[in-house]
Tab-separated table of C-alpha atoms and ligand atoms in Angstrom:
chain	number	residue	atom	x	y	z
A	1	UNK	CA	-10.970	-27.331	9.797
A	2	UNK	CA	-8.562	-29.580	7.908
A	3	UNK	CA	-5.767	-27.811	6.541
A	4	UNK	CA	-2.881	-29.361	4.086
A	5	UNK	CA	-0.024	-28.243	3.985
A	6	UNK	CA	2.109	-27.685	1.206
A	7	UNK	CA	5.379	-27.774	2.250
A	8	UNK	CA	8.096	-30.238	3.684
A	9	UNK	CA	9.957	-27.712	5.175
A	10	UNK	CA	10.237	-28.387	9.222
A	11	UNK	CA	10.679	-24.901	10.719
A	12	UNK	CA	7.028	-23.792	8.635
A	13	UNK	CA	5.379	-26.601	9.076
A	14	UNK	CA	6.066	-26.721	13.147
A	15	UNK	CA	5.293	-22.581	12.904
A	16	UNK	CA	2.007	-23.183	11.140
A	17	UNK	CA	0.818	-25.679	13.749
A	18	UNK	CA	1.687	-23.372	16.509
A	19	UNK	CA	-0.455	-20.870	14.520
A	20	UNK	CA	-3.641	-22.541	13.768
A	21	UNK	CA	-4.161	-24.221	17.598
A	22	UNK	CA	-7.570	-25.169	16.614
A	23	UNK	CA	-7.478	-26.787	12.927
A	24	UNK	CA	-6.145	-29.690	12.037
A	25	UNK	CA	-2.763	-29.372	10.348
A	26	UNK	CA	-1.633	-32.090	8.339
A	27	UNK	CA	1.686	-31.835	6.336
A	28	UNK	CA	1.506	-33.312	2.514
A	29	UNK	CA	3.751	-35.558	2.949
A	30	UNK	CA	1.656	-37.749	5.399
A	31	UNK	CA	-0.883	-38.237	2.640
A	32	UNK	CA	1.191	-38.121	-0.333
A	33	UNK	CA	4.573	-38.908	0.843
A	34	UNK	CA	7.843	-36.892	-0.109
A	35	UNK	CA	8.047	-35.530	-3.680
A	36	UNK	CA	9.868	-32.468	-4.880
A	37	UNK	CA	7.969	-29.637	-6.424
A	38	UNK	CA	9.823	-27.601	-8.738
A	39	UNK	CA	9.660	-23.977	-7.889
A	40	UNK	CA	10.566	-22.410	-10.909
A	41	UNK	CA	8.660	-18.822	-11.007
A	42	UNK	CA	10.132	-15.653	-10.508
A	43	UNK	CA	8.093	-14.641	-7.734
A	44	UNK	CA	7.382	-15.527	-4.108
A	45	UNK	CA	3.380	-15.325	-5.441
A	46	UNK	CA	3.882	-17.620	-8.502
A	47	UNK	CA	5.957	-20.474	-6.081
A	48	UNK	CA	3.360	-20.265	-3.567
A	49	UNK	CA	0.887	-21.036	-6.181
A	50	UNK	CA	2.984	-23.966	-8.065
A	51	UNK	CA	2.914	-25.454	-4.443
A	52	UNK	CA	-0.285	-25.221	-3.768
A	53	UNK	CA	-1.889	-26.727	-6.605
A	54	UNK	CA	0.508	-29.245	-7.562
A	55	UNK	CA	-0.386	-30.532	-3.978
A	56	UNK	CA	-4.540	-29.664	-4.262
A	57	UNK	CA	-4.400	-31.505	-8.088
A	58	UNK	CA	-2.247	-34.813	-6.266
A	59	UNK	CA	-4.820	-34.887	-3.645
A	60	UNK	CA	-7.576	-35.401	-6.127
A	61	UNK	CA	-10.417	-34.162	-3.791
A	62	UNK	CA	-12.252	-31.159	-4.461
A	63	UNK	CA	-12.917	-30.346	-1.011
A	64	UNK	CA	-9.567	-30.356	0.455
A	65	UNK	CA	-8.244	-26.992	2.233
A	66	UNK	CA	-4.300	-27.031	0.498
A	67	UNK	CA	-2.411	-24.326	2.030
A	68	UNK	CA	1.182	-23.515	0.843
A	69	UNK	CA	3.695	-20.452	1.920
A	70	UNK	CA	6.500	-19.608	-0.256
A	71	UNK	CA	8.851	-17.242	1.603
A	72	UNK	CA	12.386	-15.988	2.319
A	73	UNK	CA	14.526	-12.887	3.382
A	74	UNK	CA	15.819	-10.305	1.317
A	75	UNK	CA	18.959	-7.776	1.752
A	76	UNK	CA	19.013	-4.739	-0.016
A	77	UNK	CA	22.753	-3.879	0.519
A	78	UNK	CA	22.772	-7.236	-1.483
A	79	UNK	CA	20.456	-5.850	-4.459
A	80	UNK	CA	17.867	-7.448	-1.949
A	81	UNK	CA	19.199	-11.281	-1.940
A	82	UNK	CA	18.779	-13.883	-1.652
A	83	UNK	CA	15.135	-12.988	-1.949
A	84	UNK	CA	13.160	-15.554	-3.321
A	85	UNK	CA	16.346	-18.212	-3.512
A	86	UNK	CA	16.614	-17.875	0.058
A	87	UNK	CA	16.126	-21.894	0.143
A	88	UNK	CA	18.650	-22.166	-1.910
A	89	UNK	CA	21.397	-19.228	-1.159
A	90	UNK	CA	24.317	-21.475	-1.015
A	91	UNK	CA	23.260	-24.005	-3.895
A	92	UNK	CA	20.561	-26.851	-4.367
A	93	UNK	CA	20.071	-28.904	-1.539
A	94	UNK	CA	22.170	-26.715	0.782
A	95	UNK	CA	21.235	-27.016	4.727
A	96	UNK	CA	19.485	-24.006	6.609
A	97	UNK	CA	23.184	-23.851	8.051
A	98	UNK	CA	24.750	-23.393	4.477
A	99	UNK	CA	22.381	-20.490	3.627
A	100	UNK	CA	22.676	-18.494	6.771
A	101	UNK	CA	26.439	-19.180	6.792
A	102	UNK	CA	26.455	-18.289	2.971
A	103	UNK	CA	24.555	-14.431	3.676
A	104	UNK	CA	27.102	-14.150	6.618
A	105	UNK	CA	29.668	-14.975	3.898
A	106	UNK	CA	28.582	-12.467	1.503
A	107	UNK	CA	28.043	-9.501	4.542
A	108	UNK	CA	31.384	-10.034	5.600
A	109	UNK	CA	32.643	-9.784	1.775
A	110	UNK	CA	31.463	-6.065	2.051
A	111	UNK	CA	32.317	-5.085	5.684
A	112	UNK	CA	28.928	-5.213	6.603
A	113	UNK	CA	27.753	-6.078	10.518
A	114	UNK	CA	24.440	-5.085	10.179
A	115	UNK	CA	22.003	-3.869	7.295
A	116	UNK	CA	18.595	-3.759	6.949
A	117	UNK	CA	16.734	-6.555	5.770
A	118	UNK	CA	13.150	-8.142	5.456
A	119	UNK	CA	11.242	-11.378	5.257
A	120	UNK	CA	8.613	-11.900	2.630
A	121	UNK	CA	6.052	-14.422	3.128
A	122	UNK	CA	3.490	-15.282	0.202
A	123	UNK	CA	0.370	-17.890	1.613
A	124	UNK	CA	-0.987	-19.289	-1.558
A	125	UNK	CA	-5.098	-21.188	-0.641
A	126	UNK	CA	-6.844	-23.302	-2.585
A	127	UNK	CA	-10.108	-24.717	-2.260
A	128	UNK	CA	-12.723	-26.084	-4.829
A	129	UNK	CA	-9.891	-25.157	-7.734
A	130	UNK	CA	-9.630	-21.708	-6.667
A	131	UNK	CA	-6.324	-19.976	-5.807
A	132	UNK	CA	-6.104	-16.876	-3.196
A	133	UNK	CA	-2.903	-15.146	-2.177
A	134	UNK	CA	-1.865	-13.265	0.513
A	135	UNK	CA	1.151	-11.489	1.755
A	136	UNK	CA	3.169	-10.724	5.119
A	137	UNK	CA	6.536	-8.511	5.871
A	138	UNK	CA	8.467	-8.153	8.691
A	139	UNK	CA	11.188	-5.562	8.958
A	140	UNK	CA	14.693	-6.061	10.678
A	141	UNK	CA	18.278	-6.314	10.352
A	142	UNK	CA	20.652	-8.778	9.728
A	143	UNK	CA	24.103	-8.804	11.415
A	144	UNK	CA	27.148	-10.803	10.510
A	145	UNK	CA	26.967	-14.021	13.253
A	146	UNK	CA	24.708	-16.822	14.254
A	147	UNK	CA	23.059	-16.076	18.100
A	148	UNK	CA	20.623	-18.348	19.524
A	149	UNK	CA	19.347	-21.763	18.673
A	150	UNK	CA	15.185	-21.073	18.491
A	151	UNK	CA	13.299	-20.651	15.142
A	152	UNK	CA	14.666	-21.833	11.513
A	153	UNK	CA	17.022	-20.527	8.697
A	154	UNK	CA	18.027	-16.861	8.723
A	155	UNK	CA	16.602	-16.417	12.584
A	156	UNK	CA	19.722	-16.281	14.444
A	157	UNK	CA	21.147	-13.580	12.280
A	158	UNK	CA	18.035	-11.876	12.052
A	159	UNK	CA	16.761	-8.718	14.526
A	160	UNK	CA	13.083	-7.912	14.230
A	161	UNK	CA	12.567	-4.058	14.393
A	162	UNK	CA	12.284	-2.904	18.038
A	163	UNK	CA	14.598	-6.097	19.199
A	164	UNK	CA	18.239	-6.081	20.048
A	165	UNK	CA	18.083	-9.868	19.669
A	166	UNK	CA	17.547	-12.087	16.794
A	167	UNK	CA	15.178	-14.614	16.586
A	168	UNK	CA	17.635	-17.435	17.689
A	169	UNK	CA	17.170	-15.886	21.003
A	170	UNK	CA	13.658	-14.425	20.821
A	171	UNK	CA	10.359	-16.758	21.845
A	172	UNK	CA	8.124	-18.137	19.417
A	173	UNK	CA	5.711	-15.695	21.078
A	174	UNK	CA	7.358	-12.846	19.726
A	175	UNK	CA	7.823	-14.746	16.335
A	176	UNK	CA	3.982	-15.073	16.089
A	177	UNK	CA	3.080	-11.599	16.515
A	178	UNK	CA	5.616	-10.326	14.589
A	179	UNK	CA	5.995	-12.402	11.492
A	180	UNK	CA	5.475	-12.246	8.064
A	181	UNK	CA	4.243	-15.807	8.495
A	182	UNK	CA	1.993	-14.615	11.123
A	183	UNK	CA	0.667	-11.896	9.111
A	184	UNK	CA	-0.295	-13.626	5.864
A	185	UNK	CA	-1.742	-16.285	8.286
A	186	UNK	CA	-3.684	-13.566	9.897
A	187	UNK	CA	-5.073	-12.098	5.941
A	188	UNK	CA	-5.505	-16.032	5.016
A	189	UNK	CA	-7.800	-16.988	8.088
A	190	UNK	CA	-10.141	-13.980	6.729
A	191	UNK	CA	-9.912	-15.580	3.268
A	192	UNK	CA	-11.237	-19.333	4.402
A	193	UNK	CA	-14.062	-17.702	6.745
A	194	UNK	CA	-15.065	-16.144	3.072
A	195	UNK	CA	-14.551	-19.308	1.460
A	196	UNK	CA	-15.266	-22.046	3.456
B	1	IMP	P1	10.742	-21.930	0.508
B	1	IMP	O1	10.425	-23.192	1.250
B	1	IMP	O2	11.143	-22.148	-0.906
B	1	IMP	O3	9.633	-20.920	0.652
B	1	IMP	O4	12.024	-21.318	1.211
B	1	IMP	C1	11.932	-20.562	2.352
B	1	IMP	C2	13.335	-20.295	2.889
B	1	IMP	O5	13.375	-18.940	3.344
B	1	IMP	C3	13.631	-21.148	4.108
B	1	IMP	O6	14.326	-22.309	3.753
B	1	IMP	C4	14.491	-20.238	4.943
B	1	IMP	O7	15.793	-20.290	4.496
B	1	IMP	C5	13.929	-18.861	4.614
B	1	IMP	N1	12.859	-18.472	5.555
B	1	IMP	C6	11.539	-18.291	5.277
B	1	IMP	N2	10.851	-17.957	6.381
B	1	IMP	C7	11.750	-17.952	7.376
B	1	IMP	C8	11.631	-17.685	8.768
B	1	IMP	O8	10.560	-17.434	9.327
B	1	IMP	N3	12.778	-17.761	9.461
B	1	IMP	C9	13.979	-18.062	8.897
B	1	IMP	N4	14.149	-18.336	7.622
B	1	IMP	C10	13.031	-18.273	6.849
């Protein structure tokens, strides 16, 4: 199967080819080239679906598979922040650096080492103008350092329940099991063997 992605981001996009092995995952961008979508909902649900089908309606073809995830990690010592600006924690444009350095910033503010905290992932399908959603948690901590170089973003300040190591240090095995990504991935596959 052909699937689009909607997304420039380089940490999902490598993740989602890792997680569909046997489909052919192209990012928009190769078709399209770059453009910026404007994410301006209030809800991980509503960005995943202004990615989605700004990308589907660009593409023009009815029968193209457009696949988008809208995602990000939430605190709730930090009235659960930066939540669905987690792309943006330390200010338009700001590096995956920034925004991790930024939460460290803001833990540190209050004391904090560790508190509990969560990932949200919201996979937004379309396919012959219809939109399906689906949704994936993962539970954890975050503590107040960077550890480890592997995975994206928050990862390296981020312990997956059951772990006493953050994803900077963790495989991508673990990653894929665990995710949030891998979950709504998991719920999404079911949704295109409906659809498709
Ligand atoms: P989006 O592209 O607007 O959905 O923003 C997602 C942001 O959330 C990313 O830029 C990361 O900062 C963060 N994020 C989402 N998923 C992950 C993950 O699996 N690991 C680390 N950070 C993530």
């Amino acid at each position: 199967m052909r699937i689009v992605l909607a997304t420039s981001n380089k940490g999902k996009i490598n993740e989602f080819k890792k997680l569909l092995p046997t489909d052919e995952v192209v990012a928009f961008s190769e078709l399209l080239g770059e453009m910026e979508i404007i994410e301006d909902a209030d809800t991980f649900k509503g960005n995943a679906i202004i990615k989605a089908k700004t990308i589907y309606d660009k593409l023009n073809d009815e029968n193209a598979i457009v696949i988008s995830d809208d995602s990000g990690i939430s605190v709730p010592e930090l009235n659960n922040e930066p939540g669905i600006y987690s792309a943006r924690y330390a200010g338009q444009g700001a590096s995956d650096k920034d925004n991790l350095q930024k939460l460290i910033d803001e833990l540190n503010k209050k004391d904090i080492k560790e508190t509990a905290a969560y990932y949200t992932a919201c996979i937004a399908i379309v396919y012959k103008g219809e939109v399906y959603t689906v949704h994936g948690w993962m539970h954890g901590s975050v503590i107040n350092k960077e550890v480890g170089e592997n995975g994206f973003g928050y990862d390296p300040m981020f312990i997956p329940t059951g772990f006493d190591k953050t994803f900077g240090e963790l495989s991508h095995e673990i990653k894929k099991e665990f995710s949030h990504r891998g979950k709504a991935l998991k719920l999404a596959k079911k949704v295109l063997e409906v659809i498709v």
